[in-house]
Every structure is written in structure tokens, then in C-alpha cells.
mmCIF file of C-alpha atoms in Angstrom:
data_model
loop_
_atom_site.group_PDB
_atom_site.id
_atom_site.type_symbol
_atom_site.label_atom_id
_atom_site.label_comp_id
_atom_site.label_asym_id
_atom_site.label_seq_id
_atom_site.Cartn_x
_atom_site.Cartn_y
_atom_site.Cartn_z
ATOM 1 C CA UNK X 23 4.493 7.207 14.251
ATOM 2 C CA UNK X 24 3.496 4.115 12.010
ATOM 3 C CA UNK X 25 2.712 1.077 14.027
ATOM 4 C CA UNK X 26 5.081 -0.684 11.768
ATOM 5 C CA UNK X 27 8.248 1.646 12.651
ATOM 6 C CA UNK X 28 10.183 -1.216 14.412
ATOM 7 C CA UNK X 29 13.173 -1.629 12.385
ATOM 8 C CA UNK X 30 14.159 -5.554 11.657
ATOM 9 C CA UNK X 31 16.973 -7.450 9.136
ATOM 10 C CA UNK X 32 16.104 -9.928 6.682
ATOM 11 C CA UNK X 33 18.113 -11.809 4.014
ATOM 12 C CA UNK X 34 17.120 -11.942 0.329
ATOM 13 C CA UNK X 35 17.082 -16.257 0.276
ATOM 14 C CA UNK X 36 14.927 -16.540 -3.529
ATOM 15 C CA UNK X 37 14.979 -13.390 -6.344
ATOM 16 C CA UNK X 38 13.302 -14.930 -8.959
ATOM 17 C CA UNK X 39 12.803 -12.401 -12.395
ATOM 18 C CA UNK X 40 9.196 -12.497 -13.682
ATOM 19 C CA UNK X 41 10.338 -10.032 -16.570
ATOM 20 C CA UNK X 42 12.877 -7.114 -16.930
ATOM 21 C CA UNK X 43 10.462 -5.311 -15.218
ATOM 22 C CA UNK X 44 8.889 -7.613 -12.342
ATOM 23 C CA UNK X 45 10.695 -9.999 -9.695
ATOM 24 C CA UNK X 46 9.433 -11.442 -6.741
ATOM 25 C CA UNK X 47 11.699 -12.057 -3.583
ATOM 26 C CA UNK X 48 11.474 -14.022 -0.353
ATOM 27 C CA UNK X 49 12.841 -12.870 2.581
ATOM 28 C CA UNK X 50 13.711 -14.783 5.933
ATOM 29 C CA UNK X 51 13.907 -12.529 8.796
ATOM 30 C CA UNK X 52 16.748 -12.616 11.471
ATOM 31 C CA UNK X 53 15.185 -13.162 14.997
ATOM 32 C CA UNK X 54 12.553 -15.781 13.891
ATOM 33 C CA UNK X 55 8.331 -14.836 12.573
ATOM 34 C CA UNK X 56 6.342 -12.253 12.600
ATOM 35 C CA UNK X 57 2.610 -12.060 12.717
ATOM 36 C CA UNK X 58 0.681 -10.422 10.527
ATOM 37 C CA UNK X 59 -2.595 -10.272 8.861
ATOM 38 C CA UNK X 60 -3.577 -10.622 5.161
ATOM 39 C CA UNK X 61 -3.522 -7.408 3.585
ATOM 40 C CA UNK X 62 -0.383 -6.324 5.297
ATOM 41 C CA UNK X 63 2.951 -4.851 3.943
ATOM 42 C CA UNK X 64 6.196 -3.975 4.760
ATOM 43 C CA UNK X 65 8.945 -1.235 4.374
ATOM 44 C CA UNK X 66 11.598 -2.076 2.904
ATOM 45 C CA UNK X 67 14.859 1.225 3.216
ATOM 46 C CA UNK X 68 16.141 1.315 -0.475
ATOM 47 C CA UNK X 69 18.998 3.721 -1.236
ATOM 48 C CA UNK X 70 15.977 5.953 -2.286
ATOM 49 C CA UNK X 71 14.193 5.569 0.557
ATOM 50 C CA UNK X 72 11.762 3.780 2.450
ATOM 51 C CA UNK X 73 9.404 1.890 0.054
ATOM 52 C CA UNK X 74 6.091 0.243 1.169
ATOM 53 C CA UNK X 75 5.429 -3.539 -0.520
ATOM 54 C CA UNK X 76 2.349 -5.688 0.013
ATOM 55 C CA UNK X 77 3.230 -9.252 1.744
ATOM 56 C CA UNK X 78 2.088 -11.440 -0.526
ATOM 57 C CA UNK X 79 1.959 -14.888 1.616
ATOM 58 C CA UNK X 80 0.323 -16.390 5.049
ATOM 59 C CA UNK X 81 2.402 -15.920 8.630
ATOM 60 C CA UNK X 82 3.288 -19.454 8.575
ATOM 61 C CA UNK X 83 6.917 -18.779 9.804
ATOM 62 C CA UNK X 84 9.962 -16.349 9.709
ATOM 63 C CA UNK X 85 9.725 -15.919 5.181
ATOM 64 C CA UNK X 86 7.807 -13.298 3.716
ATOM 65 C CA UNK X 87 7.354 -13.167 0.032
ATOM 66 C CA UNK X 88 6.720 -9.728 -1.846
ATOM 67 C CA UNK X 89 6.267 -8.923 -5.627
ATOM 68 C CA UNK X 90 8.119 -5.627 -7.270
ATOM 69 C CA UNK X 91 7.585 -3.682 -10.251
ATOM 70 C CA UNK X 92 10.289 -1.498 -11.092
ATOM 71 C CA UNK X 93 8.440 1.608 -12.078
ATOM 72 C CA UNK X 94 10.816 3.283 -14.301
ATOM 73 C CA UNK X 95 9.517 6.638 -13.747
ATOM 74 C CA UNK X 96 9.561 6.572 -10.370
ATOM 75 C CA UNK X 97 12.080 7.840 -7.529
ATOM 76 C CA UNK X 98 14.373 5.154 -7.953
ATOM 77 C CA UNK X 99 13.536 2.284 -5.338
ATOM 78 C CA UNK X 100 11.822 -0.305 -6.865
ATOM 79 C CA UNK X 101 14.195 -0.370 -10.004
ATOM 80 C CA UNK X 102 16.608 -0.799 -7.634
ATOM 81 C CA UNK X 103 15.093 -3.865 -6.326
ATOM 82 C CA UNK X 104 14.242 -5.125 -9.442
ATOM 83 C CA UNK X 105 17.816 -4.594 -10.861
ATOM 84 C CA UNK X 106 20.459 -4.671 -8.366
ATOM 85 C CA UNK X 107 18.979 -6.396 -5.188
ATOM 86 C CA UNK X 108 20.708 -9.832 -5.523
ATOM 87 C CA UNK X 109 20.304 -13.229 -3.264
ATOM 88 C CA UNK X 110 22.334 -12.974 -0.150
ATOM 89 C CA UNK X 111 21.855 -9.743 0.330
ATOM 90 C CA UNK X 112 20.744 -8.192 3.487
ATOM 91 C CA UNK X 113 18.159 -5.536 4.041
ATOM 92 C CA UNK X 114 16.110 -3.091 6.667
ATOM 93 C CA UNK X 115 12.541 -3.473 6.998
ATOM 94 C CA UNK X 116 9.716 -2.528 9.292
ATOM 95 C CA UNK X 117 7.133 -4.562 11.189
ATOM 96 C CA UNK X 118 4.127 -5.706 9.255
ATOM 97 C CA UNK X 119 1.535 -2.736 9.163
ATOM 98 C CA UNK X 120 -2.309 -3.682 7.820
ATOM 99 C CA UNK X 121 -4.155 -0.671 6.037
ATOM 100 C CA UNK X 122 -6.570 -2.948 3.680
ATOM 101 C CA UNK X 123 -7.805 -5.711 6.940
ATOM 102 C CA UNK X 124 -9.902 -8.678 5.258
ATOM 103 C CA UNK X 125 -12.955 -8.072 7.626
ATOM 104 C CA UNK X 126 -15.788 -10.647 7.839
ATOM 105 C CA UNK X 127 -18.470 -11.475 4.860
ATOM 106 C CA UNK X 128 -20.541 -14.215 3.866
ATOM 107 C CA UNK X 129 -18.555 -14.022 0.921
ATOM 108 C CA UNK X 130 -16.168 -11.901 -1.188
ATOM 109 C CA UNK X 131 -15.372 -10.118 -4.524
ATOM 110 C CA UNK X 132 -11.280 -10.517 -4.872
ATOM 111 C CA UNK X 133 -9.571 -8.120 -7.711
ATOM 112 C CA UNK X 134 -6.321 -7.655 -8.654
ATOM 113 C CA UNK X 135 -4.527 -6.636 -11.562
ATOM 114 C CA UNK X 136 -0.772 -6.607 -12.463
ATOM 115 C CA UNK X 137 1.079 -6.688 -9.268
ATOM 116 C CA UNK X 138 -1.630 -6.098 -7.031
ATOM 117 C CA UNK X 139 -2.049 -9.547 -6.656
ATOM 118 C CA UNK X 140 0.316 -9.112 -4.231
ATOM 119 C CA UNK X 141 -2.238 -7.458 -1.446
ATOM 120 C CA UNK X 142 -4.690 -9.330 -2.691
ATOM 121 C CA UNK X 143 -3.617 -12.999 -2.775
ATOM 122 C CA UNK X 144 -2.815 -13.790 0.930
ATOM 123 C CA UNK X 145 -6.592 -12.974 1.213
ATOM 124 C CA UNK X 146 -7.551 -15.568 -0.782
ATOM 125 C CA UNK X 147 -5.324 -17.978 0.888
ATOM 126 C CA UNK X 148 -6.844 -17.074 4.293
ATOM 127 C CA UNK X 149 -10.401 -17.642 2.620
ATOM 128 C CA UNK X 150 -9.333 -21.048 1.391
ATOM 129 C CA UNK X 151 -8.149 -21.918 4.805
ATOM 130 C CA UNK X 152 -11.290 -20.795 6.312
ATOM 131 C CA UNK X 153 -13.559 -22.650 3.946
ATOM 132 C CA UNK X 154 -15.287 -19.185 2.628
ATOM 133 C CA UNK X 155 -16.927 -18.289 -0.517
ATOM 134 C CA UNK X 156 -14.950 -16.142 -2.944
ATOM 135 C CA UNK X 157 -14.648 -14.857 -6.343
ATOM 136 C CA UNK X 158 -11.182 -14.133 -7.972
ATOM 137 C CA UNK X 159 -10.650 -12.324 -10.792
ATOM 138 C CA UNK X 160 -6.762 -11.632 -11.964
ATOM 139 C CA UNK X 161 -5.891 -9.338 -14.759
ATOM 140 C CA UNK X 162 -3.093 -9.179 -16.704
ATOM 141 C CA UNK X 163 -1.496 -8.917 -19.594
ATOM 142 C CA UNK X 164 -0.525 -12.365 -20.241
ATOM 143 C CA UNK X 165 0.340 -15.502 -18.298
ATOM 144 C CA UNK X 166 4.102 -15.845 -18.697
ATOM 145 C CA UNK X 167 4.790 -12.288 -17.220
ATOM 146 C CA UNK X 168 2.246 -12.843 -14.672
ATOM 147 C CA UNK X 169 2.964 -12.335 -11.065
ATOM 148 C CA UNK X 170 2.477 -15.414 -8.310
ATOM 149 C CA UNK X 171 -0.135 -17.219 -11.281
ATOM 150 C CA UNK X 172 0.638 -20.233 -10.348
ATOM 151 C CA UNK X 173 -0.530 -19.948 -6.834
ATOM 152 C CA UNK X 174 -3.762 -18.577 -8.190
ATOM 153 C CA UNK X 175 -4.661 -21.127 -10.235
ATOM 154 C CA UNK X 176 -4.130 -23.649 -7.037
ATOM 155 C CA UNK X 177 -6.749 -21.541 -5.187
ATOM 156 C CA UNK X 178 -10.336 -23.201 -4.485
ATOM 157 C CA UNK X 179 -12.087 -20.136 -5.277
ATOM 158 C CA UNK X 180 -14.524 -19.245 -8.041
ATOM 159 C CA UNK X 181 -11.014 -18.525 -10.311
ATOM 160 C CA UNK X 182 -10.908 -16.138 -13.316
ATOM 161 C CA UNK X 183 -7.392 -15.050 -14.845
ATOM 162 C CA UNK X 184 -8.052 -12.799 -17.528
ATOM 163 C CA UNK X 185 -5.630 -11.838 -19.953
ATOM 164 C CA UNK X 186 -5.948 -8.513 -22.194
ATOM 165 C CA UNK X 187 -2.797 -8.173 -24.135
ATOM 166 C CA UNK X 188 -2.387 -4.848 -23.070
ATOM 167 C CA UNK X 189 -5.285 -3.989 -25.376
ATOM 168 C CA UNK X 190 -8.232 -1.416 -23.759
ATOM 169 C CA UNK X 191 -10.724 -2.857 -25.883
ATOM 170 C CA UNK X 192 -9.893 -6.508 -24.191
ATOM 171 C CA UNK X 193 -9.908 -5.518 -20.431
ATOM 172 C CA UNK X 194 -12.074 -6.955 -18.120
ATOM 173 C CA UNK X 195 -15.842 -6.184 -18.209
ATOM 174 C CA UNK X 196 -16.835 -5.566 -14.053
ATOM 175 C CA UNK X 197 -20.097 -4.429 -14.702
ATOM 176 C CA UNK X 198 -22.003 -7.582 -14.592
ATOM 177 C CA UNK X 199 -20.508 -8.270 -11.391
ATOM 178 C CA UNK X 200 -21.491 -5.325 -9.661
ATOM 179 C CA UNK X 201 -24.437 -4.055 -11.196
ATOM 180 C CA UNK X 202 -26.673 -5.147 -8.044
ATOM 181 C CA UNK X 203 -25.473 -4.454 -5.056
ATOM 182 C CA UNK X 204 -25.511 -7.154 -2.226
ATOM 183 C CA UNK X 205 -23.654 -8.246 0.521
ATOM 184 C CA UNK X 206 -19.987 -9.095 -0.898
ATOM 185 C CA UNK X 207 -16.987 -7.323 0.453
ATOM 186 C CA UNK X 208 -15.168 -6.253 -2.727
ATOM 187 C CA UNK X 209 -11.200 -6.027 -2.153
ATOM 188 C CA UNK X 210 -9.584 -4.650 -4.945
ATOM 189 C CA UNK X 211 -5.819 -3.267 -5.936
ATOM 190 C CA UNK X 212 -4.319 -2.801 -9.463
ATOM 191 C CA UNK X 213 -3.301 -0.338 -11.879
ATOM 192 C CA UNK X 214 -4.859 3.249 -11.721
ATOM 193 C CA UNK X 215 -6.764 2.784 -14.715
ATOM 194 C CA UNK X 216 -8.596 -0.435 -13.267
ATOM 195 C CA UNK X 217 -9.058 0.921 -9.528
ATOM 196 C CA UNK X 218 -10.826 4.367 -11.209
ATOM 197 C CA UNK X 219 -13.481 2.359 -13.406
ATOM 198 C CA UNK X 220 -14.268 -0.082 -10.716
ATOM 199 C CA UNK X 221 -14.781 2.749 -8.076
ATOM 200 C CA UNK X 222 -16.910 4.670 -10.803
ATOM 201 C CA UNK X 223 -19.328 1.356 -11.157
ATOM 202 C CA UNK X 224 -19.861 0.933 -7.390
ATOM 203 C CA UNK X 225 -20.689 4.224 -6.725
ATOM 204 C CA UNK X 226 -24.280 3.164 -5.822
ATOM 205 C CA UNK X 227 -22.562 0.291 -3.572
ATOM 206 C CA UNK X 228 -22.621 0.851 -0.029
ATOM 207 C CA UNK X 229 -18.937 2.543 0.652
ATOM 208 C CA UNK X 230 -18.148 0.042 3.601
ATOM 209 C CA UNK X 231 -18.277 -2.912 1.150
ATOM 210 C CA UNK X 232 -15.665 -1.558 -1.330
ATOM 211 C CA UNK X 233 -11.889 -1.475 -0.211
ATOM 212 C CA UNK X 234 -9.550 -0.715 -2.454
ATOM 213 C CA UNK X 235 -5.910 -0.604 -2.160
ATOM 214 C CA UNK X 236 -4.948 2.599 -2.992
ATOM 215 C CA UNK X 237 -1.883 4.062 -3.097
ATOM 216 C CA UNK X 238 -2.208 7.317 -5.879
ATOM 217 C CA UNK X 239 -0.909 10.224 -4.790
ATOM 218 C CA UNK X 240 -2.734 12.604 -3.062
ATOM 219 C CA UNK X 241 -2.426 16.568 -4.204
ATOM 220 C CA UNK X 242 0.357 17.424 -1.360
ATOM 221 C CA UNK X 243 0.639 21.338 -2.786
ATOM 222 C CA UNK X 244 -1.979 23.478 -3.625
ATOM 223 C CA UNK X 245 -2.399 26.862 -5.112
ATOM 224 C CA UNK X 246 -3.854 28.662 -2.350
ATOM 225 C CA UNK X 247 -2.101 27.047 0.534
ATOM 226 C CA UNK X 248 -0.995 29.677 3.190
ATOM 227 C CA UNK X 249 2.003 29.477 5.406
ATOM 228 C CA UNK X 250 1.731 27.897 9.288
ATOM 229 C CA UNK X 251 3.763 27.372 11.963
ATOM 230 C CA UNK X 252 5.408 24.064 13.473
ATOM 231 C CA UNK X 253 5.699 23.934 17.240
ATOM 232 C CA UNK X 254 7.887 21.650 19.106
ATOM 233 C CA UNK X 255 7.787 20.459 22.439
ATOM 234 C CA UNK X 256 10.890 22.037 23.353
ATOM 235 C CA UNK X 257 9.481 25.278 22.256
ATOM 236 C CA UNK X 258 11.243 26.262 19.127
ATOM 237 C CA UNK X 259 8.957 26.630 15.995
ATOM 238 C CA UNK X 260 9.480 26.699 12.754
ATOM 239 C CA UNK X 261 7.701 28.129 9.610
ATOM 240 C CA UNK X 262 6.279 26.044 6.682
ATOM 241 C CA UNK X 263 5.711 27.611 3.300
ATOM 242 C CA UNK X 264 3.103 27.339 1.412
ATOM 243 C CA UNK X 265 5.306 25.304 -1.181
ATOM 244 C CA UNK X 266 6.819 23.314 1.827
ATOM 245 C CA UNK X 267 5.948 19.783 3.814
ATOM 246 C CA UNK X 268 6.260 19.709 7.678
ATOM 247 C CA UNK X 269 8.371 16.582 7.111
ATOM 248 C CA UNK X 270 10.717 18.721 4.685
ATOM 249 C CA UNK X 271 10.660 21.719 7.121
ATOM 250 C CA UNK X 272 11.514 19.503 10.119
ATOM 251 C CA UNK X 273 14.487 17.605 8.624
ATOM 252 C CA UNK X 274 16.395 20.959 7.096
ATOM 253 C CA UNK X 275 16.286 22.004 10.978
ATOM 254 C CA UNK X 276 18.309 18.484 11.147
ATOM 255 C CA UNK X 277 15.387 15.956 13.070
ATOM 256 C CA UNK X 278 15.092 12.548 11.954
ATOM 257 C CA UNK X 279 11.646 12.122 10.527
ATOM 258 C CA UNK X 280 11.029 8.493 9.532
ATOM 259 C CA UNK X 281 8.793 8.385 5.956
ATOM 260 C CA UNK X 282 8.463 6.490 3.108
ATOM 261 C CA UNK X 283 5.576 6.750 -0.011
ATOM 262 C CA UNK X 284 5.796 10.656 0.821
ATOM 263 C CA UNK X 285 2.435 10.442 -0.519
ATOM 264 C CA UNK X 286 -0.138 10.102 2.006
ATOM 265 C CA UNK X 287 -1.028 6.826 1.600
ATOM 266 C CA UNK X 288 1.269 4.594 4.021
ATOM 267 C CA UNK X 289 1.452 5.944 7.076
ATOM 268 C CA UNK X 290 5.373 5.530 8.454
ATOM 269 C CA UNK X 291 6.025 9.666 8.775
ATOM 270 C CA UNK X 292 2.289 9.640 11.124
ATOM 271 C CA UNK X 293 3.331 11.655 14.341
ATOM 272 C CA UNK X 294 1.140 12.642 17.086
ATOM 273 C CA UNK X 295 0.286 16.432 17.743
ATOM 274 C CA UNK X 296 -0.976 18.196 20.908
ATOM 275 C CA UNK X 297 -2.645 21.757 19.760
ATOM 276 C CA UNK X 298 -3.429 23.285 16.274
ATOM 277 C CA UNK X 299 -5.886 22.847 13.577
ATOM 278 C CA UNK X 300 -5.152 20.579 11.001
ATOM 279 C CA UNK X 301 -6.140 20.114 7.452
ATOM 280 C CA UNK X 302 -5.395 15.919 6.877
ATOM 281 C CA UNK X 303 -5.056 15.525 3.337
ATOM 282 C CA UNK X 304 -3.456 11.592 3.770
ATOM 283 C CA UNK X 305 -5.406 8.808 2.982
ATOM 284 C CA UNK X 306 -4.802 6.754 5.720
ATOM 285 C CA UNK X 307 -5.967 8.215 9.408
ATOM 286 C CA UNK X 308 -9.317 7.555 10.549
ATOM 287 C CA UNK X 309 -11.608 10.126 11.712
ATOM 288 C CA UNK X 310 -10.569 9.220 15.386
ATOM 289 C CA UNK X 311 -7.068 8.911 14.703
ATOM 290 C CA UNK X 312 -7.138 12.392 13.038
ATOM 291 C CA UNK X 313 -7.618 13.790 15.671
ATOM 292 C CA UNK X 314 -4.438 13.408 17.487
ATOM 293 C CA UNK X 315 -2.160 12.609 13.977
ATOM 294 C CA UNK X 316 -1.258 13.596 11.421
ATOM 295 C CA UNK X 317 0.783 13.021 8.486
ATOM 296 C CA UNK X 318 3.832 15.224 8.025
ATOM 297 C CA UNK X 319 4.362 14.030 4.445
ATOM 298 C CA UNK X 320 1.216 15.564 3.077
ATOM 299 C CA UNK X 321 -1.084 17.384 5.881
ATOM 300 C CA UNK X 322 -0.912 21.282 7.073
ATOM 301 C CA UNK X 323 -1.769 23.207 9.516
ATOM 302 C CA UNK X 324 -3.420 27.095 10.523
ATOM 303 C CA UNK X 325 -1.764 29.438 12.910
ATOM 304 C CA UNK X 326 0.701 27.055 14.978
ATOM 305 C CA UNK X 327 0.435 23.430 15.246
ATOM 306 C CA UNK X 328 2.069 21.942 17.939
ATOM 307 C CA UNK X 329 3.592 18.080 17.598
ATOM 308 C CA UNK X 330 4.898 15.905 19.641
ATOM 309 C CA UNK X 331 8.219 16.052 19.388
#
């Protein structure tokens, strides 16, 4: 399972609405700080769900501040944030888990656009402690709905907030920026739209410099997916369609499965497994790690697979 699977409380102490669609909240946890690293988020359980969100501040003590974008489209959690999650309330959250680390560089390329300032600006704040070189670049559509700007501008960074109106033709131009590869780390989250064009003009980067963010879905059913097998340890198995999840199969036979995105991309519903071939199709594991996990939400398996459970 997740690293970040150790359930804590926290109280909602500042809700502060950005627009009808954006808010930011600070939480202070019961039972004093947590450490964690910039890049890091947390779970929050939403009548929905569980619901990953970036941390957008510093460990300097037992708050942690997070920005949400009700996407109104979606499966119901962050609207409900967004809309009915008031001050004083209480809520369930997990651990701090770190997928996107801020790894060492003589200096940095920072991008973030719409609410992915949120992974992105704890990074800079780190940087500014450290005394390193970095280049910020924040898109949006315009100031006053802008998430956290005002702790951008204070950064000491090379600063850019860009603002496009919305408008295609206006959004940011990367290419000059990247053209020549060099030694930068480039961080990057922000709409899909943003993330795909920027991956598509460092394609002739090296692929350890650029980290991005990334939480699209990956393609969780295919056509020509076959049936497998689920093993337990107590030796019942169960069957898995070809249109069915292990983590779906596993809680209609009534186990407790912990998940969240449901996407491959987080990490919470990672559980160990003992025999089997598996065909990983998250975007999380590491080559080691894949093999001996795998993601329930997403992955499948040939023949039997056998978890850990």
C-alpha cells in the first residue's frame, strides 16, 4: 500500500474562495507536524472518495495549505470541497506522499499553470531558502482569479506571471526556453493542454531533466484485454473480467481496498503481490517497485496473480 496510507484528522482553520470555482484551505492537523518534502500531497476522504491534493506550503509546523478546483465534470469531490467544505469542519487525510521530489540542479525551470501552482510553489520556496537559481513562469488566466499569486510575486526568483485571457492565441510561448537543451531540471504541472505541448518541445531533452506532474488518466480498459485470476493468501481466488479492475473485483467479494484517483497516477490502492505476471499500466511504480506492486486500480494480470492479502 501507499506510503501515505496512515490515516490522520485535521480541521479546516482558513477557506478562502478564489472564484466560484477555486478555494484554497488551510488545515491544522490534530497531533502536531508532519514532515514532508516539496512536491508532496495529501488525501483528503470526500463523500466521493479519496481525493489526492498537492501541499502547497513548506513543513514549518502542524498547517498545510492546499488549492482546489472544483472540476464540475468530475466524480464529485472537489466540488464538494469547493462548495460545501466550510471552516470548522473536520476531515480524514493521509500522510504526506512525494511522487514529483525536487532533486538537485544547478538551477531550475519552474511551470505551472492554473492550479498547479499548487505542486509547484513549495519548490520555489525551498529554492529561495536555499539560495538557488530558478526561473518561474505562472500561467493563468488573469490575476484576480489566480491561485496563491501573491506568494509568487514575493518569490526571489527570475518571476514571470503570464496572463492569457483564456485566449489560445495568447498562451505562453515555451519554445525559446527550451529550444537548447542544458542542464536545468524542468518541473512542470498545469492543465492538459499546457503539460502536452511542453512535453512535445522537450522531446529532444534528456527525459531525467523533465518532471511533470501528471495526473491524466491512464487507459484502465482495453479492447483486447483477457480475463485473469486474483489469488489470495488465504487461497480463495477470484476472476477478473476483461471489463473489470482487481480493486472492483476485490471489494464486491467485501475486502477493504484503500484507493483514491482510480486512475493510476497516485498510488494509495498500490498492494504488494507474491507470484503472477503483471501488465503495470499506472504511472507511478518504478521499474524496481514493479516488480513486487502493483496497482489494483488500473494494472492486470495473466493466468493467476497472487497478492498479498
Amino acid at each position: 500500500m501507499s506510503t501515505g496510507d496512515e490515516l490522520l484528522k485535521a480541521v479546516v482553520v482558513e477557506k478562502s474562495g478564489i472564484s466560484s470555482d477555486f478555494c484554497t484551505l488551510r488545515l491544522q492537523l490534530e497531533g502536531g507536524p508532519r514532515t514532508f518534502t516539496p512536491g508532496s500531497h495529501t488525501s483528503l476522504q470526500t463523500p466521493f472518495g479519496w481525493r489526492n491534493y498537492s501541499l502547497a506550503n513548506l513543513a514549518d509546523g502542524d498547517t498545510w495549505e492546499l488549492g482546489i478546483k472544483a472540476e464540475r465534470d468530475g466524480r464529485g469531490a472537489s466540488s464538494w470541497i469547493v462548495d460545501t467544505l466550510k471552516e470548522g469542519d473536520y476531515i480524514q487525510c493521509q500522510a504526506p506522499n512525494n511522487t514529483f521530489p525536487l532533486k538537485d540542479a544547478d538551477a531550475y525551470l519552474l511551470i505551472a499553470g492554473g492550479i498547479g501552482i499548487t505542486a509547484v510553489l513549495p519548490m520555489a520556496k525551498a529554492l529561495d531558502r536555499a539560495g538557488r537559481a530558478y526561473q518561474f513562469i505562472y500561467c493563468v488566466r488573469d490575476r484576480q482569479h489566480a491561485a496563491f499569486v501573491d506568494d509568487v510575486e514575493s518569490l526571489q526568483g527570475d518571476i514571470t506571471i503570464h496572463c492569457d485571457e483564456g485566449e489560445e492565441d495568447q498562451f505562453f510561448d515555451f519554445w525559446p526556453l527550451v529550444e537548447t537543451p542544458d542542464t536545468r531540471l524542468i518541473y512542470c504541472c498545469g492543465p492538459k493542454i499546457m503539460m502536452e505541448d511542453l512535453e512535445d518541445m522537450t522531446g529532444h531533452w534528456p527525459e531525467h531533466q523533465i518532471n511533470f506532474e501528471d495526473f491524466k488518466p491512464v487507459e484502465i480498459i482495453k479492447p483486447d484485454d483477457a480475463p485473469f485470476k486474483v489469488e489470495l493468501k488465504s487461497g480463495e481466488q477470484f476472476d477478473v473480467g476483461p471489463t473489470e479492475t482487481i480493486l472492483q473485483v476485490l471489494r464486491s467479494h467485501g475486502l477493504e481496498t484503500r484507493s483514491s484517483c482510480e486512475s493510476g497516477t497516485c498510488g494509495s490502492c498500490r498492494t504488494r503481490y507474491l507470484a503472477g505476471k503483471i501488465e503495470h499500466r499506472d504511472l507511478v511504480l518504478t521499474d524496481v517497485e514493479k516488480s513486487r506492486d502493483v496497482m489494483i486500480c488500473v494494472s492486470r494480470g495473466e493466468g493467476v496473480v497472487l497478492l498479498d492479502v
